[in-house]
Amino acid sequence: MTNGTLLDGVSMLGDGRYAPSPSGILHVGNLRTALLAWTYARSSQRGFLLRIEDLDGRSRPEFEAAQLRDLSELGIDWDGVPIRQSDRVSIYASITDALSAQNLTFECYCSRKDLAEAASAPHHELGFYPGTCRDLSVQQRAERRSLTGRAPAIRLRSEAVSVAFTDENYGRHSGHSDDIVLRRGDGTYSYNFVAVVDDILGQSTDPSPLIASVSAGNGNAGEGVGDRSGSGNEKRPDARALLTPQVTQIVRGNDLLSSTPRQIYLQKLLGFEPPQYAHVPLVVNHDAVRLSKRDGAVTLPQLHELGISTSQLVGMFAESLGFPAVGSAQEFLEVFQPEHMNKEPWVFTEPNV
């Protein structure tokens, strides 16, 4: 490890990244966010990584190939080969095991129905786990396992602290962490968990520094993170300086703002500083709903069929963000000033050619 980074010979500023899921063709909203992530990274002299989030059962190689082609055509380049989460399952398993060894996880036997009923209870915060299985005894866990007949999910044993952060575009935000799922009952690792692990590792495939940090108790997730004995009220006496992750800048749609406190909690618990967050405005349809493929001609190939060139689309992106209508990603990089970016949603209308 060199000066807090996991990789030698990289920019000391770390990397930015774009992380699509290959479950379909990228649409206009995905492409604009990708352009912004690339531009933020390149304009700050960071590296730029492409990560393929292909743990979803809907992921297909043909969609991945199409996404890489469209990003390249847009003028977006990346450093190294694309990172594929499907190649890292053993890494996620080893980190889950390290957390479990420190009593930082527990088995959860709740079904979706159980969680939906809990969410409808009075005074329950929407989307937060109510702690149903958190403190089950060994006997109770055995009874739940026998009753459900299925493998449990593995959840993080969070101390439910309030996590505050400052977003580059939307200012100060705060939220609580909860007992997020690390691994579902079907063996699939969760988005929040693997995204944090991958942002820490970057291109590295060596989880040993991260595992060592967990095992040594280097994490310091915030006020109220307790001793591993379980009371949750003591300050951990062994908290040390947090390490620097490889991905130091995350640019993504502002619909993910609410996920950020959970991820920051986990980053610190694993012993690493949070990256810089810059959430960006969404592309929406006329109903102010996030754009989807149901909204007409919204992919690059579809727009090409209507006579819209890639250069024209980049110009549309630039104008929607408050900049001159440039004709390439490189030209957009040259005019980009984040402090002057339009932060309102862009209502995309299918071009009438």
Coordinates of C-alpha atoms in Angstrom, one line a residue:
M1 CA 0.0 0.0 0.0
T2 CA 1.4 3.4 -1.0
N3 CA 0.5 6.6 0.8
G4 CA -2.9 5.2 1.7
T5 CA -3.8 3.8 -1.7
L6 CA -4.2 0.1 -2.7
L7 CA -2.4 0.3 -6.0
D8 CA 1.1 1.5 -6.9
G9 CA 1.7 3.7 -9.9
V10 CA -1.7 5.4 -9.9
S11 CA -2.7 9.0 -9.6
M12 CA -2.6 10.0 -5.9
L13 CA -6.0 11.5 -6.5
G14 CA -7.5 8.0 -7.1
D15 CA -10.2 7.2 -9.6
G16 CA -13.7 8.0 -10.7
R17 CA -15.9 5.3 -12.1
Y18 CA -19.0 4.4 -14.0
A19 CA -20.8 1.2 -13.1
P20 CA -23.6 0.1 -15.4
S21 CA -25.6 -3.2 -15.1
P22 CA -25.7 -5.1 -18.4
S23 CA -29.4 -5.9 -18.1
G24 CA -30.3 -3.8 -21.2
I25 CA -29.2 -1.1 -23.6
L26 CA -28.1 2.2 -22.1
H27 CA -30.6 4.9 -22.5
V28 CA -30.2 8.7 -22.7
G29 CA -30.2 9.1 -18.9
N30 CA -27.5 6.4 -18.4
L31 CA -25.4 7.9 -21.2
R32 CA -25.6 11.5 -19.8
T33 CA -24.6 10.2 -16.3
A34 CA -21.7 8.3 -17.8
L35 CA -20.5 11.4 -19.7
L36 CA -20.7 13.4 -16.4
A37 CA -18.8 10.7 -14.4
W38 CA -16.1 10.6 -17.1
T39 CA -15.9 14.4 -17.2
Y40 CA -15.7 14.9 -13.5
A41 CA -12.9 12.4 -13.3
R42 CA -10.8 13.6 -16.2
S43 CA -11.3 17.3 -15.3
S44 CA -9.9 16.5 -11.8
Q45 CA -6.9 14.5 -13.1
R46 CA -8.3 11.3 -11.7
G47 CA -8.2 7.9 -13.4
F48 CA -11.5 6.5 -14.7
L49 CA -12.7 3.0 -14.2
L50 CA -15.5 1.0 -15.9
R51 CA -17.2 -1.5 -13.6
I52 CA -19.7 -4.0 -15.0
E53 CA -22.3 -4.8 -12.2
D54 CA -23.3 -8.2 -13.6
L55 CA -24.5 -10.0 -10.5
D56 CA -28.1 -9.4 -11.5
G57 CA -29.7 -12.5 -13.1
R58 CA -30.9 -10.3 -15.9
S59 CA -27.3 -9.5 -17.1
R60 CA -26.4 -10.6 -20.6
P61 CA -23.1 -10.6 -22.5
E62 CA -24.8 -9.0 -25.5
F63 CA -26.0 -6.1 -23.4
E64 CA -22.5 -5.6 -22.0
A65 CA -21.0 -5.6 -25.5
A66 CA -23.6 -3.0 -26.6
Q67 CA -23.0 -0.8 -23.6
L68 CA -19.2 -0.8 -24.2
R69 CA -19.8 0.1 -27.8
D70 CA -22.1 3.0 -27.0
L71 CA -19.8 4.4 -24.3
S72 CA -16.9 4.3 -26.7
E73 CA -18.9 5.9 -29.5
L74 CA -19.8 8.7 -27.0
G75 CA -16.1 9.3 -26.6
I76 CA -15.7 7.9 -23.1
D77 CA -12.5 6.0 -22.4
W78 CA -11.4 4.1 -19.3
D79 CA -8.2 2.9 -17.7
G80 CA -7.4 -0.8 -17.7
V81 CA -9.9 -3.5 -18.6
P82 CA -13.5 -3.3 -17.4
I83 CA -14.0 -4.7 -13.9
R84 CA -16.6 -7.4 -13.6
Q85 CA -18.3 -8.1 -10.3
S86 CA -19.0 -11.7 -11.4
D87 CA -15.2 -12.3 -11.3
R88 CA -15.1 -11.1 -7.6
V89 CA -17.5 -13.3 -5.8
S90 CA -14.7 -15.0 -3.8
I91 CA -13.6 -11.5 -2.7
Y92 CA -17.0 -10.6 -1.4
A93 CA -17.2 -13.9 0.4
S94 CA -13.9 -13.4 2.1
I95 CA -14.9 -9.9 3.3
T96 CA -18.3 -11.2 4.5
D97 CA -16.4 -13.9 6.5
A98 CA -14.1 -11.3 8.0
L99 CA -17.1 -9.2 9.1
S100 CA -18.8 -12.3 10.5
A101 CA -15.7 -13.3 12.5
Q102 CA -15.9 -9.9 14.2
N103 CA -19.6 -10.4 15.1
L104 CA -20.5 -7.7 12.7
T105 CA -23.2 -9.7 10.8
F106 CA -26.2 -11.9 11.6
E107 CA -28.5 -14.3 9.9
C108 CA -31.9 -13.0 8.7
Y109 CA -34.8 -15.4 7.9
C110 CA -37.3 -12.7 7.0
S111 CA -39.3 -13.1 3.8
R112 CA -40.3 -10.2 1.6
K113 CA -43.8 -10.5 3.1
D114 CA -42.4 -10.2 6.6
L115 CA -40.4 -7.1 5.7
A116 CA -43.4 -5.5 3.9
E117 CA -45.6 -6.1 6.9
A118 CA -43.0 -4.5 9.2
A119 CA -42.7 -1.5 6.9
S120 CA -46.4 -0.8 7.2
A121 CA -46.2 -0.7 11.0
P122 CA -46.7 2.7 12.7
H123 CA -43.5 4.7 13.3
H124 CA -41.4 2.5 11.1
E125 CA -39.0 4.3 8.8
L126 CA -39.8 3.3 5.2
G127 CA -37.1 1.0 3.7
F128 CA -35.3 0.3 7.0
Y129 CA -34.9 -3.1 8.5
P130 CA -36.8 -3.5 11.8
G131 CA -34.2 -5.7 13.5
T132 CA -36.4 -8.8 13.6
C133 CA -33.6 -11.4 13.4
R134 CA -30.8 -9.3 14.9
D135 CA -30.7 -10.7 18.4
L136 CA -32.1 -14.3 17.9
S137 CA -30.6 -16.9 20.1
V138 CA -28.9 -20.0 18.7
Q139 CA -32.0 -22.0 19.4
Q140 CA -34.3 -19.4 17.7
R141 CA -32.1 -19.3 14.6
A142 CA -32.2 -23.1 14.4
E143 CA -36.0 -23.0 14.7
R144 CA -36.3 -20.2 12.0
R145 CA -34.0 -22.2 9.7
S146 CA -36.2 -25.3 10.1
L147 CA -39.4 -23.4 9.7
T148 CA -38.4 -21.5 6.6
G149 CA -36.5 -24.3 4.9
R150 CA -34.2 -21.8 3.1
A151 CA -30.8 -20.3 3.6
P152 CA -30.7 -17.1 5.5
A153 CA -29.6 -13.7 4.2
I154 CA -26.6 -12.2 5.9
R155 CA -27.0 -8.7 7.3
L156 CA -24.6 -6.2 8.6
R157 CA -24.9 -5.6 12.3
S158 CA -25.2 -1.8 12.2
E159 CA -25.2 0.6 15.1
A160 CA -27.8 2.7 13.4
V161 CA -25.8 5.9 13.6
S162 CA -26.8 9.1 11.8
V163 CA -24.4 9.7 8.9
A164 CA -23.9 13.2 7.5
F165 CA -22.1 14.0 4.3
T166 CA -21.7 16.9 1.9
D167 CA -22.6 16.3 -1.7
E168 CA -20.7 18.3 -4.3
N169 CA -24.0 19.4 -6.0
Y170 CA -26.7 19.1 -3.4
G171 CA -25.0 20.2 -0.2
R172 CA -25.4 18.7 3.3
H173 CA -27.4 15.5 3.7
S174 CA -27.8 13.0 6.5
G175 CA -29.5 9.7 7.1
H176 CA -29.4 6.6 9.3
S177 CA -27.6 3.4 8.5
D178 CA -29.5 0.1 9.2
D179 CA -28.8 -3.6 9.0
I180 CA -28.2 -3.8 5.3
V181 CA -28.2 -7.1 3.5
L182 CA -24.7 -8.2 2.5
R183 CA -25.7 -11.5 0.9
R184 CA -29.2 -12.6 0.0
G185 CA -30.5 -16.0 0.8
D186 CA -29.9 -17.1 -2.8
G187 CA -26.2 -16.4 -2.4
T188 CA -26.2 -13.1 -4.4
Y189 CA -24.3 -10.2 -2.9
S190 CA -26.1 -6.9 -2.5
Y191 CA -25.6 -3.7 -4.4
N192 CA -24.7 -1.6 -1.4
F193 CA -22.1 -4.1 -0.2
V194 CA -20.3 -4.9 -3.4
A195 CA -20.4 -1.3 -4.6
V196 CA -18.5 -0.2 -1.4
V197 CA -16.0 -3.1 -1.7
D198 CA -15.3 -2.4 -5.4
D199 CA -14.9 1.3 -4.8
I200 CA -12.3 0.5 -2.1
L201 CA -10.4 -2.0 -4.2
G202 CA -10.6 -0.2 -7.6
Q203 CA -8.7 -2.4 -10.1
S204 CA -7.0 -4.4 -7.3
T205 CA -8.1 -8.0 -6.8
D206 CA -6.3 -8.4 -3.5
P207 CA -8.7 -8.0 -0.5
S208 CA -6.1 -8.6 2.1
P209 CA -5.6 -5.0 3.2
L210 CA -9.3 -4.6 3.6
I211 CA -9.6 -7.9 5.5
A212 CA -6.7 -6.9 7.7
S213 CA -8.4 -3.6 8.5
V214 CA -11.6 -5.4 9.5
S215 CA -9.8 -8.0 11.6
A216 CA -7.7 -5.3 13.4
G217 CA -10.8 -3.2 14.1
N218 CA -9.6 -0.2 12.2
G219 CA -13.0 1.0 11.2
N220 CA -14.6 4.1 12.7
A221 CA -18.1 4.4 11.3
G222 CA -19.2 7.3 13.4
E223 CA -20.7 8.2 16.8
G224 CA -22.3 5.2 18.5
V225 CA -20.3 2.4 16.8
G226 CA -19.8 0.1 19.7
D227 CA -17.4 -2.4 20.9
R228 CA -17.6 -5.8 19.3
S229 CA -19.0 -7.2 22.6
G230 CA -22.3 -6.0 21.3
S231 CA -23.7 -3.3 23.6
G232 CA -23.3 -0.6 21.0
N233 CA -22.8 2.1 23.6
E234 CA -19.0 2.0 24.0
K235 CA -16.6 3.9 21.7
R236 CA -14.2 1.5 20.0
P237 CA -10.8 2.3 21.5
D238 CA -8.9 0.8 18.6
A239 CA -10.2 3.2 15.9
R240 CA -7.3 4.4 13.8
A241 CA -6.8 6.7 10.9
L242 CA -9.0 5.7 7.9
L243 CA -7.3 4.5 4.7
T244 CA -7.8 6.0 1.3
P245 CA -9.9 3.9 -1.2
Q246 CA -8.9 3.6 -4.8
V247 CA -12.1 5.2 -6.1
T248 CA -12.1 8.6 -4.5
Q249 CA -15.0 10.2 -6.6
I250 CA -18.5 8.8 -7.2
V251 CA -20.7 10.6 -9.7
R252 CA -24.2 9.1 -10.1
G253 CA -27.9 10.0 -10.4
N254 CA -29.4 11.8 -7.5
D255 CA -32.0 9.0 -7.0
L256 CA -29.2 7.3 -5.1
L257 CA -28.7 10.1 -2.6
S258 CA -30.7 8.1 0.0
S259 CA -28.3 5.1 -0.3
T260 CA -25.2 7.2 0.5
P261 CA -25.4 7.2 4.3
R262 CA -25.6 3.4 4.4
Q263 CA -22.6 3.2 2.1
I264 CA -20.5 5.7 4.0
Y265 CA -21.2 3.8 7.2
L266 CA -19.9 0.6 5.7
Q267 CA -16.9 2.3 4.1
K268 CA -15.8 3.6 7.5
L269 CA -16.6 0.4 9.2
L270 CA -14.3 -1.3 6.8
G271 CA -11.6 1.2 7.7
F272 CA -11.7 3.6 4.7
E273 CA -12.4 7.2 4.1
P274 CA -15.6 7.9 2.1
P275 CA -15.0 9.2 -1.5
Q276 CA -16.2 12.5 -2.8
Y277 CA -19.9 12.3 -3.9
A278 CA -21.3 14.3 -6.7
H279 CA -24.9 13.3 -7.4
V280 CA -26.2 14.6 -10.7
P281 CA -29.7 15.5 -12.0
L282 CA -31.8 12.8 -13.7
V283 CA -33.2 12.6 -17.1
V284 CA -37.0 12.3 -16.8
N285 CA -40.1 11.9 -19.0
H286 CA -43.1 14.3 -19.3
D287 CA -44.5 12.8 -16.1
A288 CA -41.3 13.8 -14.2
V289 CA -40.5 10.0 -13.8
R290 CA -37.0 8.8 -14.4
L291 CA -36.5 7.9 -18.1
S292 CA -36.9 4.3 -19.2
K293 CA -36.9 2.4 -22.4
R294 CA -40.7 2.6 -22.4
D295 CA -40.4 6.3 -23.2
G296 CA -39.8 5.9 -27.0
A297 CA -36.5 6.4 -28.8
V298 CA -34.1 6.7 -25.9
T299 CA -31.1 4.6 -26.8
L300 CA -28.2 5.6 -29.1
P301 CA -29.1 3.1 -31.9
Q302 CA -32.8 4.3 -31.8
L303 CA -31.7 7.9 -32.0
H304 CA -29.4 7.1 -34.9
E305 CA -32.4 5.6 -36.7
L306 CA -34.1 9.0 -36.3
G307 CA -31.2 10.7 -37.8
I308 CA -29.7 12.0 -34.6
S309 CA -25.9 11.7 -34.6
T310 CA -23.7 11.0 -31.6
S311 CA -22.3 14.4 -31.9
Q312 CA -25.7 16.0 -31.8
L313 CA -26.6 13.9 -28.7
V314 CA -23.5 15.2 -26.9
G315 CA -24.6 18.7 -27.8
M316 CA -28.0 18.0 -26.4
F317 CA -26.4 16.7 -23.2
A318 CA -24.2 19.8 -22.9
E319 CA -27.2 22.2 -23.4
S320 CA -29.3 20.4 -20.9
L321 CA -26.6 20.9 -18.3
G322 CA -26.3 24.6 -19.0
F323 CA -23.2 24.5 -21.3
P324 CA -22.7 25.4 -25.0
A325 CA -23.8 22.7 -27.6
V326 CA -20.4 21.1 -28.1
G327 CA -19.9 18.2 -30.5
S328 CA -17.8 15.7 -28.6
A329 CA -16.9 14.4 -25.2
Q330 CA -13.5 16.0 -25.4
E331 CA -15.1 19.4 -26.2
F332 CA -17.5 18.9 -23.3
L333 CA -14.6 18.3 -21.0
E334 CA -13.1 21.6 -22.1
V335 CA -16.2 23.7 -21.3
F336 CA -17.3 21.8 -18.2
Q337 CA -17.4 23.8 -14.9
P338 CA -19.3 21.8 -12.2
E339 CA -20.1 24.9 -10.2
H340 CA -22.1 26.2 -13.2
M341 CA -24.0 23.0 -14.0
N342 CA -27.7 23.0 -14.2
K343 CA -29.0 20.8 -11.4
E344 CA -32.6 20.5 -12.4
P345 CA -34.0 17.3 -14.0
W346 CA -33.9 17.3 -17.8
V347 CA -37.2 16.4 -19.4
F348 CA -36.3 14.4 -22.5
T349 CA -38.5 14.5 -25.5
E350 CA -38.1 12.1 -28.3
P351 CA -36.8 14.2 -31.2
N352 CA -39.3 14.9 -33.9
V353 CA -37.2 14.5 -37.0

